[in-house]
Amino acid sequence: MDRLALLAAVQAAEPAAAVDNAPQWPEASVPLARFRALAQKLHDDPAFGFDYPLSMTAVDWLADNRITCVYHLYSMAHRHTLVLKCDLDRATPSIPTVSDLWRGCEWFEREVFDLFGVAFEEHPDLRRIMLTDDWVGYPLRKDYKDSRIAGKPY
Amino acid sequence: MPMNQTPQSKDALKTEEYWINMGPQHPSTHGVLRLVMKLDGETVLQIVPHLGYIHRSIERMCEWDTYPQLIHFTDRMDYLSAMMTNWAYVQSVEKSLGVVVPERAEYIRVMVAELNRLSSHTMWFGAYCMDLGAATAFFYGFREREMVVDLFEALCGQRLTYNYMRIGGVAKDLTEDFVPRVKAICETIKRAVDEYKALVSGNVIFQQRTKGIGILTPEAAISYGCSGPVLRGSGVKFDLRKDEPYSVYPRLDFDVPTGAAGDCWDRYQVRIEEMLQSVRILEQCINQLPGGAVQADVKAVRPAKGEYYARLETARGDMGVYFVSQGAAKPYRMKFRTACFNNLACLPEIGVGWKVADVVSILGSLDVVIPDIDR
């Protein structure tokens, strides 16, 4: 599917999504309530064929008081890419897991949980992955302060 | 047991499951990786990898520095293919700036990347054979790797963390003896691969330790986001150099070797064949190498507001660099998607049901570099 057809198909699959023909790859921003349903369609529908979890991460928009989860999905069959985004409330960020659709997302989500403090509902094994279990705070959040670091640590 | 008693059958024996630690200091984990394994006798029932022993929070550090200052962080991730992780990063910044890299620099990048792939695969070959108890092969692998590493030392002063790529080109032009030395390396590798095959591939013990062990199905490999030789070993013909081409790879003729069964043997074979393909690429690059500048004129590095993502095939697979720019001299958010992170994620699935010694074989065949996982 070329990018415009892909955007139209995503829009048809989820009318609530805001699609954007971004310079590099097509993007779709979806409300939290519709996120899981759209992810399921993108994975299951052979016309989309998104079977490969290219990347999954989050961006902390401190000024806007939101955390955006960013999923880069790739299709081995069709060789197309879609950037799927979902905005979360920064105070209690929580989003359904997609680790049952893309198994690679299990560790991606654990990393985002560890470093951003985003909870993934129904994740099979939601523990910190990089830091120790008793670590306080989420280091990739923009307002993270560590008493051992005063400004730039080196 | 007294002589007059017959041994009990295994079913009648009372067995008990127990947990053991493999790592974080264990020679076969090639770094500080800890695997907690549930065993029944010698059989592995469950594997729980524990990561993060060398987590340095590179992504956070990247938010503190300007774009040109970040290059050296990237070669401290996958340090065995540092040229390519450097390249992945500078490629993402070049994309954001719209910089056109001089042709000579592109050829130099392809050459050092393929040389780095050779050094990485020869080292992996040695280390993997060592994991399986073949100590001699270790020295064979390191012998060829040394030639490449010496060449890199002459080129950029470093043997491991090169920091050779620059935004818009490379740090400096090739040394005068670079091309003859590459030719010598190509000839050596061709001869060496024959030796590897005679020494190891044909060895019955090696084959029994790898064939049919740790089977990764193509569906699982894709679902876990595996890439590189791990993905191709499972029979998925996917190589970013061919399928999402970058740099001058479309002008070069090479094959993408794949496996069929997805076992340790196939992953081994794919890497052995890849060495010969890298030699082919190098020989073509030598013939096509143009003259000219090696560095584009890059003024202020301030990518326009937006998001950028670059993909590059390192020796271990798909390296992705994703960053969010706010139009400043420093990135707002920098994310490195590294191949080993996803390649290791499949271990809890494919390692179960095998003996402890097979887990060593499977882990070795995945060729993980721990700093690449932990970042």
Short mmCIF file of C-alpha atoms in Angstrom, two decimals:
data_model
loop_
_atom_site.label_atom_id
_atom_site.label_comp_id
_atom_site.label_asym_id
_atom_site.label_seq_id
_atom_site.Cartn_x
_atom_site.Cartn_y
_atom_site.Cartn_z
CA MET A 1 0.00 0.00 0.00
CA ASP A 2 1.37 3.41 -0.81
CA ARG A 3 1.30 5.99 1.92
CA LEU A 4 -1.90 7.81 0.97
CA ALA A 5 -3.80 4.55 0.55
CA LEU A 6 -2.47 3.40 3.89
CA LEU A 7 -3.58 6.60 5.60
CA ALA A 8 -7.03 6.30 4.05
CA ALA A 9 -7.30 2.69 5.16
CA VAL A 10 -6.28 3.57 8.72
CA GLN A 11 -8.82 6.38 8.76
CA ALA A 12 -11.51 4.01 7.54
CA ALA A 13 -10.57 1.40 10.14
CA GLU A 14 -10.67 3.94 12.96
CA PRO A 15 -12.65 7.15 12.29
CA ALA A 16 -11.50 8.64 15.60
CA ALA A 17 -7.82 8.52 14.57
CA ALA A 18 -6.05 11.66 13.37
CA VAL A 19 -3.92 10.70 10.40
CA ASP A 20 -0.98 12.74 9.19
CA ASN A 21 1.03 12.42 6.01
CA ALA A 22 4.29 13.15 7.83
CA PRO A 23 7.53 13.63 5.83
CA GLN A 24 9.09 10.29 6.59
CA TRP A 25 6.32 7.82 7.36
CA PRO A 26 2.52 8.06 7.64
CA GLU A 27 1.37 8.72 11.15
CA ALA A 28 -1.84 7.99 13.01
CA SER A 29 -2.68 9.43 16.40
CA VAL A 30 -5.44 7.56 18.15
CA PRO A 31 -7.40 8.30 21.34
CA LEU A 32 -6.61 5.99 24.24
CA ALA A 33 -10.09 4.44 24.26
CA ARG A 34 -9.70 3.28 20.64
CA PHE A 35 -6.01 2.38 20.77
CA ARG A 36 -6.26 -1.32 21.45
CA ALA A 37 -8.97 -1.88 18.82
CA LEU A 38 -6.93 -0.14 16.14
CA ALA A 39 -3.74 -1.99 17.08
CA GLN A 40 -5.64 -5.26 16.82
CA LYS A 41 -6.88 -4.36 13.33
CA LEU A 42 -3.45 -3.26 12.16
CA HIS A 43 -2.03 -6.56 13.30
CA ASP A 44 -4.82 -8.91 12.20
CA ASP A 45 -6.00 -7.42 8.90
CA PRO A 46 -3.84 -8.90 6.10
CA ALA A 47 -4.30 -5.72 4.05
CA PHE A 48 -2.31 -3.87 6.72
CA GLY A 49 -0.14 -6.84 7.63
CA PHE A 50 1.81 -5.08 10.39
CA ASP A 51 3.64 -8.06 11.77
CA TYR A 52 6.98 -6.54 12.76
CA PRO A 53 7.45 -4.35 15.85
CA LEU A 54 10.11 -2.01 14.53
CA SER A 55 10.30 0.13 17.64
CA MET A 56 8.21 1.26 20.56
CA THR A 57 9.00 4.11 22.87
CA ALA A 58 7.54 7.15 24.60
CA VAL A 59 8.14 10.89 24.58
CA ASP A 60 7.52 13.04 27.63
CA TRP A 61 5.85 16.35 26.72
CA LEU A 62 6.18 18.03 30.08
CA ALA A 63 4.82 21.41 28.95
CA ASP A 64 1.66 19.81 27.53
CA ASN A 65 1.30 17.48 30.50
CA ARG A 66 1.16 14.34 28.42
CA ILE A 67 3.26 11.32 27.56
CA THR A 68 3.03 10.05 24.01
CA CYS A 69 3.57 6.37 23.28
CA VAL A 70 5.09 5.96 19.82
CA TYR A 71 4.86 2.64 17.98
CA HIS A 72 6.76 2.12 14.75
CA LEU A 73 5.07 -0.75 12.95
CA TYR A 74 6.47 -2.43 9.87
CA SER A 75 5.02 -4.96 7.49
CA MET A 76 7.32 -7.68 6.19
CA ALA A 77 4.76 -8.64 3.53
CA HIS A 78 3.98 -5.15 2.20
CA ARG A 79 7.18 -3.34 3.24
CA HIS A 80 5.32 -0.35 4.58
CA THR A 81 5.66 1.49 7.88
CA LEU A 82 3.16 3.24 10.11
CA VAL A 83 3.84 5.40 13.13
CA LEU A 84 1.08 4.88 15.67
CA LYS A 85 0.79 7.37 18.50
CA CYS A 86 -1.32 7.57 21.60
CA ASP A 87 -1.37 10.42 24.11
CA LEU A 88 -1.58 9.58 27.80
CA ASP A 89 -2.31 11.64 30.84
CA ARG A 90 1.02 12.41 32.50
CA ALA A 91 -0.25 12.00 36.07
CA THR A 92 -1.49 8.42 35.66
CA PRO A 93 -0.23 7.13 32.30
CA SER A 94 -1.73 3.78 31.48
CA ILE A 95 -2.36 2.02 28.16
CA PRO A 96 -3.42 -1.49 27.12
CA THR A 97 -0.57 -3.80 26.26
CA VAL A 98 0.04 -4.98 22.71
CA SER A 99 2.63 -7.58 23.73
CA ASP A 100 0.20 -10.35 22.83
CA LEU A 101 0.07 -9.02 19.24
CA TRP A 102 3.76 -8.27 18.81
CA ARG A 103 5.80 -10.30 21.24
CA GLY A 104 8.77 -7.99 20.83
CA CYS A 105 6.66 -5.30 22.49
CA GLU A 106 6.81 -7.15 25.79
CA TRP A 107 10.31 -5.87 26.47
CA PHE A 108 9.74 -2.53 24.74
CA GLU A 109 6.83 -1.93 27.10
CA ARG A 110 8.83 -3.01 30.11
CA GLU A 111 11.47 -0.46 29.15
CA VAL A 112 8.90 2.32 28.81
CA PHE A 113 7.40 1.28 32.14
CA ASP A 114 10.85 1.36 33.70
CA LEU A 115 12.04 4.69 32.33
CA PHE A 116 8.77 6.61 31.88
CA GLY A 117 6.45 5.04 34.43
CA VAL A 118 3.77 4.13 31.92
CA ALA A 119 1.62 1.23 33.12
CA PHE A 120 0.66 -1.37 30.52
CA GLU A 121 -2.63 -3.03 31.34
CA GLU A 122 -2.64 -6.84 31.20
CA HIS A 123 1.08 -6.99 30.48
CA PRO A 124 2.27 -10.51 31.39
CA ASP A 125 5.39 -9.46 33.28
CA LEU A 126 5.48 -5.76 34.07
CA ARG A 127 8.73 -5.22 35.99
CA ARG A 128 11.59 -2.80 35.66
CA ILE A 129 13.96 -4.06 32.98
CA MET A 130 17.03 -1.80 33.11
CA LEU A 131 17.02 -0.36 36.62
CA THR A 132 16.92 -2.11 39.96
CA ASP A 133 13.52 -3.00 41.38
CA ASP A 134 13.82 -0.46 44.22
CA TRP A 135 14.70 2.49 41.98
CA VAL A 136 12.74 5.66 42.73
CA GLY A 137 11.44 7.73 39.83
CA TYR A 138 11.46 7.44 36.05
CA PRO A 139 14.74 8.73 34.56
CA LEU A 140 13.56 9.60 31.07
CA ARG A 141 10.86 11.92 32.32
CA LYS A 142 11.83 15.52 31.77
CA ASP A 143 11.31 16.49 35.43
CA TYR A 144 13.36 13.60 36.79
CA LYS A 145 15.80 14.74 39.44
CA ASP A 146 18.51 12.60 40.90
CA SER A 147 20.19 13.88 44.04
CA ARG A 148 23.48 12.35 42.86
CA ILE A 149 23.45 14.43 39.69
CA ALA A 150 23.70 18.20 39.90
CA GLY A 151 23.08 19.49 36.40
CA LYS A 152 25.31 17.89 33.82
CA PRO A 153 27.12 15.08 35.60
CA TYR A 154 30.40 15.21 33.72
CA MET B 1 23.64 -48.57 45.01
CA PRO B 2 24.09 -52.21 45.98
CA MET B 3 24.93 -54.53 43.14
CA ASN B 4 21.83 -56.66 43.51
CA GLN B 5 19.41 -53.73 43.07
CA THR B 6 18.22 -52.68 39.63
CA PRO B 7 18.17 -48.96 38.90
CA GLN B 8 14.79 -47.28 39.14
CA SER B 9 13.19 -45.94 36.02
CA LYS B 10 13.26 -42.16 35.64
CA ASP B 11 9.52 -41.94 36.13
CA ALA B 12 9.71 -43.56 39.54
CA LEU B 13 12.41 -41.16 40.73
CA LYS B 14 11.31 -38.20 42.75
CA THR B 15 12.67 -35.10 41.04
CA GLU B 16 12.44 -31.52 42.15
CA GLU B 17 12.63 -28.34 40.15
CA TYR B 18 15.12 -25.72 41.17
CA TRP B 19 16.39 -22.33 40.06
CA ILE B 20 19.95 -21.45 39.14
CA ASN B 21 21.72 -18.28 38.05
CA MET B 22 23.73 -18.21 34.88
CA GLY B 23 25.65 -14.97 35.05
CA PRO B 24 26.02 -12.07 35.51
CA GLN B 25 29.63 -13.22 35.45
CA HIS B 26 29.62 -16.17 33.12
CA PRO B 27 31.96 -16.65 30.17
CA SER B 28 29.23 -17.71 27.75
CA THR B 29 27.04 -14.66 28.32
CA HIS B 30 29.75 -12.46 26.72
CA GLY B 31 29.22 -9.65 29.15
CA VAL B 32 27.10 -9.00 32.18
CA LEU B 33 23.87 -10.76 31.41
CA ARG B 34 22.10 -12.82 34.05
CA LEU B 35 19.82 -15.69 33.11
CA VAL B 36 17.75 -17.18 35.91
CA MET B 37 16.79 -20.68 34.85
CA LYS B 38 14.34 -23.17 36.28
CA LEU B 39 15.72 -26.65 35.85
CA ASP B 40 14.48 -30.18 36.19
CA GLY B 41 17.71 -32.10 36.33
CA GLU B 42 19.60 -30.79 33.29
CA THR B 43 16.49 -29.74 31.38
CA VAL B 44 15.61 -26.06 31.25
CA LEU B 45 11.96 -25.35 32.06
CA GLN B 46 12.02 -21.58 32.13
CA ILE B 47 14.47 -18.77 31.41
CA VAL B 48 14.16 -15.28 32.86
CA PRO B 49 16.79 -12.89 31.51
CA HIS B 50 17.77 -10.02 33.81
CA LEU B 51 19.14 -7.05 31.92
CA GLY B 52 20.49 -3.68 32.86
CA TYR B 53 23.80 -4.50 34.52
CA ILE B 54 25.52 -1.98 32.27
CA HIS B 55 22.66 0.38 31.66
CA ARG B 56 24.23 3.83 31.27
CA SER B 57 21.13 5.74 30.24
CA ILE B 58 22.69 6.83 26.97
CA GLU B 59 19.31 8.07 25.78
CA ARG B 60 19.12 10.54 28.67
CA MET B 61 22.73 11.64 28.21
CA CYS B 62 21.93 12.41 24.59
CA GLU B 63 19.49 15.08 25.74
CA TRP B 64 22.34 16.99 27.38
CA ASP B 65 24.68 17.32 24.40
CA THR B 66 24.63 18.77 20.91
CA TYR B 67 24.24 16.51 17.91
CA PRO B 68 27.91 16.32 16.85
CA GLN B 69 28.87 15.52 20.45
CA LEU B 70 26.71 12.41 20.52
CA ILE B 71 28.56 10.30 17.96
CA HIS B 72 30.86 8.70 20.50
CA PHE B 73 27.94 7.43 22.59
CA THR B 74 26.79 5.24 19.75
CA ASP B 75 29.95 3.19 19.43
CA ARG B 76 29.63 2.26 23.08
CA MET B 77 26.43 0.36 22.39
CA ASP B 78 27.27 -2.36 19.89
CA TYR B 79 31.00 -2.01 20.29
CA LEU B 80 31.71 -4.89 17.90
CA SER B 81 30.11 -3.04 15.01
CA ALA B 82 30.85 0.48 16.17
CA MET B 83 31.37 1.78 12.63
CA MET B 84 27.81 0.85 11.80
CA THR B 85 26.22 2.19 14.99
CA ASN B 86 28.10 5.46 14.36
CA TRP B 87 26.79 5.43 10.86
CA ALA B 88 23.19 4.75 11.91
CA TYR B 89 23.28 7.81 14.13
CA VAL B 90 24.92 10.22 11.67
CA GLN B 91 22.58 8.94 8.97
CA SER B 92 19.57 9.95 11.06
CA VAL B 93 20.95 13.45 11.58
CA GLU B 94 21.88 13.79 7.89
CA LYS B 95 18.33 12.81 6.98
CA SER B 96 16.96 15.51 9.25
CA LEU B 97 19.27 18.16 7.78
CA GLY B 98 19.00 17.03 4.17
CA VAL B 99 22.78 16.82 3.90
CA VAL B 100 24.13 15.19 0.74
CA VAL B 101 27.13 13.09 1.68
CA PRO B 102 30.00 13.11 -0.87
CA GLU B 103 30.21 9.97 -2.94
CA ARG B 104 33.70 9.09 -1.76
CA ALA B 105 32.56 9.30 1.85
CA GLU B 106 29.65 6.97 1.09
CA TYR B 107 32.03 4.40 -0.39
CA ILE B 108 34.38 4.74 2.55
CA ARG B 109 31.44 4.18 4.89
CA VAL B 110 30.36 1.06 3.07
CA MET B 111 33.93 -0.25 3.12
CA VAL B 112 34.55 0.33 6.80
CA ALA B 113 31.09 -1.04 7.60
CA GLU B 114 31.77 -4.25 5.70
CA LEU B 115 35.23 -4.54 7.23
CA ASN B 116 33.59 -4.08 10.61
CA ARG B 117 31.08 -6.78 9.74
CA LEU B 118 34.01 -9.07 8.94
CA SER B 119 35.74 -8.31 12.21
CA SER B 120 32.51 -8.80 14.12
CA HIS B 121 31.66 -12.10 12.45
CA THR B 122 35.18 -13.50 12.77
CA MET B 123 35.19 -12.65 16.45
CA TRP B 124 31.73 -14.17 16.84
CA PHE B 125 32.96 -17.30 15.07
CA GLY B 126 35.84 -17.65 17.50
CA ALA B 127 33.76 -16.92 20.57
CA TYR B 128 30.93 -19.22 19.53
CA CYS B 129 33.28 -22.13 18.95
CA MET B 130 34.86 -21.41 22.32
CA ASP B 131 31.40 -21.55 23.90
CA LEU B 132 31.00 -25.01 22.46
CA GLY B 133 34.40 -26.11 23.69
CA ALA B 134 36.44 -25.68 20.52
CA ALA B 135 39.25 -23.56 21.92
CA THR B 136 41.47 -23.72 18.83
CA ALA B 137 38.92 -22.05 16.58
CA PHE B 138 38.92 -19.06 18.90
CA PHE B 139 42.45 -18.18 17.79
CA TYR B 140 41.56 -18.64 14.14
CA GLY B 141 38.76 -16.12 14.45
CA PHE B 142 40.90 -13.62 16.30
CA ARG B 143 43.75 -13.97 13.82
CA GLU B 144 41.66 -12.54 10.96
CA ARG B 145 39.94 -10.01 13.17
CA GLU B 146 43.32 -8.60 14.13
CA MET B 147 44.03 -7.56 10.54
CA VAL B 148 40.85 -5.51 10.39
CA VAL B 149 41.34 -4.00 13.81
CA ASP B 150 44.92 -3.00 12.95
CA LEU B 151 43.64 -1.36 9.79
CA PHE B 152 41.05 0.62 11.76
CA GLU B 153 43.71 1.66 14.23
CA ALA B 154 45.76 3.13 11.38
CA LEU B 155 42.64 4.77 9.97
CA CYS B 156 41.18 6.43 13.04
CA GLY B 157 43.41 5.66 15.99
CA GLN B 158 41.02 3.29 17.72
CA ARG B 159 40.69 -0.45 17.77
CA LEU B 160 37.17 -0.74 19.12
CA THR B 161 35.30 2.52 19.63
CA TYR B 162 36.06 4.27 16.38
CA ASN B 163 34.11 7.52 16.42
CA TYR B 164 35.06 7.76 12.75
CA MET B 165 31.79 8.91 11.21
CA ARG B 166 30.91 12.58 11.08
CA ILE B 167 27.67 14.31 10.24
CA GLY B 168 28.08 14.74 6.49
CA GLY B 169 31.05 12.45 5.95
CA VAL B 170 33.90 10.74 7.74
CA ALA B 171 36.58 12.10 10.05
CA LYS B 172 39.46 11.82 7.61
CA ASP B 173 40.37 10.36 4.27
CA LEU B 174 41.75 6.87 3.82
CA THR B 175 45.40 6.24 4.51
CA GLU B 176 47.58 5.54 1.49
CA ASP B 177 47.98 1.85 2.23
CA PHE B 178 44.29 1.33 3.00
CA VAL B 179 43.25 -0.17 -0.33
CA PRO B 180 46.16 -2.67 -0.58
CA ARG B 181 45.49 -3.75 2.99
CA VAL B 182 41.80 -4.26 2.25
CA LYS B 183 42.76 -6.38 -0.74
CA ALA B 184 44.98 -8.48 1.52
CA ILE B 185 42.14 -8.84 4.03
CA CYS B 186 39.77 -9.98 1.27
CA GLU B 187 42.20 -12.68 0.17
CA THR B 188 42.81 -13.75 3.76
CA ILE B 189 39.12 -14.00 4.59
CA LYS B 190 38.41 -16.13 1.53
CA ARG B 191 41.13 -18.53 2.59
CA ALA B 192 40.11 -18.33 6.24
CA VAL B 193 36.46 -19.17 5.57
CA ASP B 194 37.60 -22.35 3.87
CA GLU B 195 39.64 -23.11 6.95
CA TYR B 196 36.68 -22.41 9.23
CA LYS B 197 34.58 -24.79 7.22
CA ALA B 198 37.24 -27.50 7.30
CA LEU B 199 37.97 -27.00 10.98
CA VAL B 200 34.49 -26.47 12.42
CA SER B 201 31.61 -26.81 9.96
CA GLY B 202 32.51 -30.38 9.10
CA ASN B 203 33.06 -31.36 12.71
CA VAL B 204 30.50 -33.92 13.88
CA ILE B 205 30.51 -32.70 17.47
CA PHE B 206 29.92 -29.13 16.35
CA GLN B 207 27.07 -30.22 14.11
CA GLN B 208 25.44 -32.19 16.89
CA ARG B 209 25.68 -29.21 19.19
CA THR B 210 24.01 -26.89 16.66
CA LYS B 211 21.76 -28.78 14.23
CA GLY B 212 18.14 -28.88 15.35
CA ILE B 213 18.95 -26.91 18.52
CA GLY B 214 17.05 -23.77 19.46
CA ILE B 215 14.64 -23.57 16.56
CA LEU B 216 13.23 -20.11 15.96
CA THR B 217 10.29 -20.14 13.59
CA PRO B 218 10.00 -17.31 11.02
CA GLU B 219 6.69 -16.18 12.58
CA ALA B 220 8.24 -15.93 16.04
CA ALA B 221 11.33 -14.19 14.70
CA ILE B 222 9.18 -11.52 13.04
CA SER B 223 6.86 -11.16 16.03
CA TYR B 224 9.80 -10.64 18.39
CA GLY B 225 11.28 -8.07 16.03
CA CYS B 226 14.43 -10.13 15.48
CA SER B 227 16.72 -8.94 12.74
CA GLY B 228 20.04 -9.61 11.08
CA PRO B 229 21.44 -13.14 10.92
CA VAL B 230 18.97 -14.30 13.59
CA LEU B 231 16.02 -13.38 11.36
CA ARG B 232 17.68 -14.62 8.20
CA GLY B 233 18.67 -17.87 9.87
CA SER B 234 14.95 -18.53 10.25
CA GLY B 235 14.52 -18.25 6.51
CA VAL B 236 13.22 -14.69 6.27
CA LYS B 237 15.09 -13.05 3.43
CA PHE B 238 15.26 -9.57 4.84
CA ASP B 239 18.32 -7.37 4.80
CA LEU B 240 18.03 -3.60 5.07
CA ARG B 241 20.89 -3.21 2.61
CA LYS B 242 18.61 -4.79 -0.01
CA ASP B 243 15.09 -4.15 1.24
CA GLU B 244 15.30 -0.60 2.58
CA PRO B 245 18.49 0.40 0.75
CA TYR B 246 20.67 3.24 1.91
CA SER B 247 23.99 4.74 0.82
CA VAL B 248 25.50 3.14 -2.31
CA TYR B 249 24.35 -0.42 -1.59
CA PRO B 250 21.95 -0.44 -4.58
CA ARG B 251 24.99 -0.17 -6.86
CA LEU B 252 26.67 -3.18 -5.30
CA ASP B 253 26.00 -6.77 -6.18
CA PHE B 254 25.70 -9.23 -3.31
CA ASP B 255 23.46 -12.02 -2.06
CA VAL B 256 21.50 -12.34 1.16
CA PRO B 257 22.15 -15.79 2.61
CA THR B 258 19.30 -17.38 4.55
CA GLY B 259 18.75 -20.53 6.55
CA ALA B 260 15.82 -22.89 6.45
CA ALA B 261 15.30 -24.56 9.81
CA GLY B 262 16.02 -21.59 12.08
CA ASP B 263 18.33 -23.57 14.34
CA CYS B 264 21.78 -22.66 15.66
CA TRP B 265 23.39 -24.28 12.65
CA ASP B 266 21.49 -22.02 10.24
CA ARG B 267 22.44 -18.90 12.16
CA TYR B 268 26.04 -20.09 12.04
CA GLN B 269 25.88 -20.76 8.32
CA VAL B 270 24.31 -17.39 7.56
CA ARG B 271 27.16 -15.54 9.26
CA ILE B 272 29.81 -17.64 7.55
CA GLU B 273 28.25 -16.90 4.16
CA GLU B 274 27.85 -13.22 5.02
CA MET B 275 31.60 -12.94 5.43
CA LEU B 276 32.07 -13.95 1.80
CA GLN B 277 29.38 -11.50 0.71
CA SER B 278 31.15 -8.73 2.59
CA VAL B 279 34.32 -9.60 0.71
CA ARG B 280 32.39 -9.31 -2.56
CA ILE B 281 31.12 -5.87 -1.55
CA LEU B 282 34.61 -4.75 -0.58
CA GLU B 283 36.10 -5.86 -3.88
CA GLN B 284 33.48 -3.91 -5.81
CA CYS B 285 33.99 -0.84 -3.62
CA ILE B 286 37.72 -0.90 -4.31
CA ASN B 287 37.02 -0.84 -8.06
CA GLN B 288 34.35 1.85 -7.84
CA LEU B 289 35.98 4.09 -5.20
CA PRO B 290 35.77 7.66 -6.53
CA GLY B 291 37.98 10.59 -5.59
CA GLY B 292 36.90 13.87 -4.06
CA ALA B 293 35.95 15.22 -0.67
CA VAL B 294 35.09 13.03 2.29
CA GLN B 295 33.14 15.62 4.24
CA ALA B 296 30.15 17.71 3.21
CA ASP B 297 29.91 21.30 4.31
CA VAL B 298 27.69 21.12 7.37
CA LYS B 299 27.10 24.40 9.18
CA ALA B 300 24.84 24.57 12.20
CA VAL B 301 23.36 21.22 13.17
CA ARG B 302 19.85 22.19 14.16
CA PRO B 303 17.31 19.78 12.67
CA ALA B 304 13.93 21.33 11.95
CA LYS B 305 11.16 20.61 14.42
CA GLY B 306 9.93 17.09 13.84
CA GLU B 307 10.69 13.43 14.21
CA TYR B 308 13.30 11.42 12.37
CA TYR B 309 14.05 7.74 12.13
CA ALA B 310 16.91 6.00 10.34
CA ARG B 311 17.45 2.27 9.93
CA LEU B 312 20.74 0.55 9.21
CA GLU B 313 21.87 -3.06 9.00
CA THR B 314 24.65 -3.64 11.52
CA ALA B 315 26.44 -6.96 11.97
CA ARG B 316 23.68 -7.92 14.41
CA GLY B 317 20.68 -6.58 12.58
CA ASP B 318 18.36 -3.63 12.41
CA MET B 319 19.70 -0.61 14.25
CA GLY B 320 17.19 2.22 14.44
CA VAL B 321 17.77 5.77 15.60
CA TYR B 322 14.65 7.76 16.40
CA PHE B 323 14.84 11.31 17.63
CA VAL B 324 12.50 14.17 18.28
CA SER B 325 13.81 17.64 17.52
CA GLN B 326 12.40 20.90 18.76
CA GLY B 327 14.65 22.87 16.41
CA ALA B 328 17.36 23.21 19.04
CA ALA B 329 21.02 22.19 18.99
CA LYS B 330 20.22 19.29 21.31
CA PRO B 331 17.66 16.54 20.71
CA TYR B 332 14.47 16.60 22.75
CA ARG B 333 14.32 12.82 22.85
CA MET B 334 16.70 10.25 21.46
CA LYS B 335 15.82 6.59 21.15
CA PHE B 336 18.09 3.81 19.98
CA ARG B 337 16.39 0.69 18.76
CA THR B 338 19.12 -1.90 18.93
CA ALA B 339 19.18 -5.30 17.28
CA CYS B 340 20.37 -7.32 20.27
CA PHE B 341 17.51 -6.18 22.51
CA ASN B 342 14.96 -7.89 20.28
CA ASN B 343 17.23 -10.77 19.34
CA LEU B 344 17.61 -11.71 22.99
CA ALA B 345 13.88 -11.35 23.68
CA CYS B 346 13.21 -14.64 21.89
CA LEU B 347 15.55 -16.61 24.17
CA PRO B 348 12.94 -17.40 26.88
CA GLU B 349 10.89 -19.08 24.16
CA ILE B 350 13.47 -20.94 22.09
CA GLY B 351 15.72 -21.94 25.01
CA VAL B 352 13.06 -23.88 26.91
CA GLY B 353 13.13 -27.66 26.78
CA TRP B 354 16.85 -27.92 26.06
CA LYS B 355 19.73 -28.86 28.32
CA VAL B 356 21.80 -26.19 30.06
CA ALA B 357 24.67 -26.75 27.62
CA ASP B 358 22.29 -26.16 24.71
CA VAL B 359 21.25 -22.82 26.17
CA VAL B 360 24.91 -21.83 25.90
CA SER B 361 24.84 -22.86 22.26
CA ILE B 362 21.59 -20.99 21.58
CA LEU B 363 22.73 -17.83 23.34
CA GLY B 364 25.98 -17.88 21.39
CA SER B 365 24.15 -18.31 18.11
CA LEU B 366 22.06 -15.21 18.83
CA ASP B 367 25.33 -13.23 19.00
CA VAL B 368 24.23 -10.70 21.57
CA VAL B 369 26.40 -7.80 22.68
CA ILE B 370 25.24 -6.80 26.14
CA PRO B 371 25.94 -3.02 26.04
CA ASP B 372 23.80 -2.97 22.90
CA ILE B 373 20.91 -4.34 24.94
CA ASP B 374 21.39 -2.26 28.06
CA ARG B 375 22.42 1.01 26.41
#
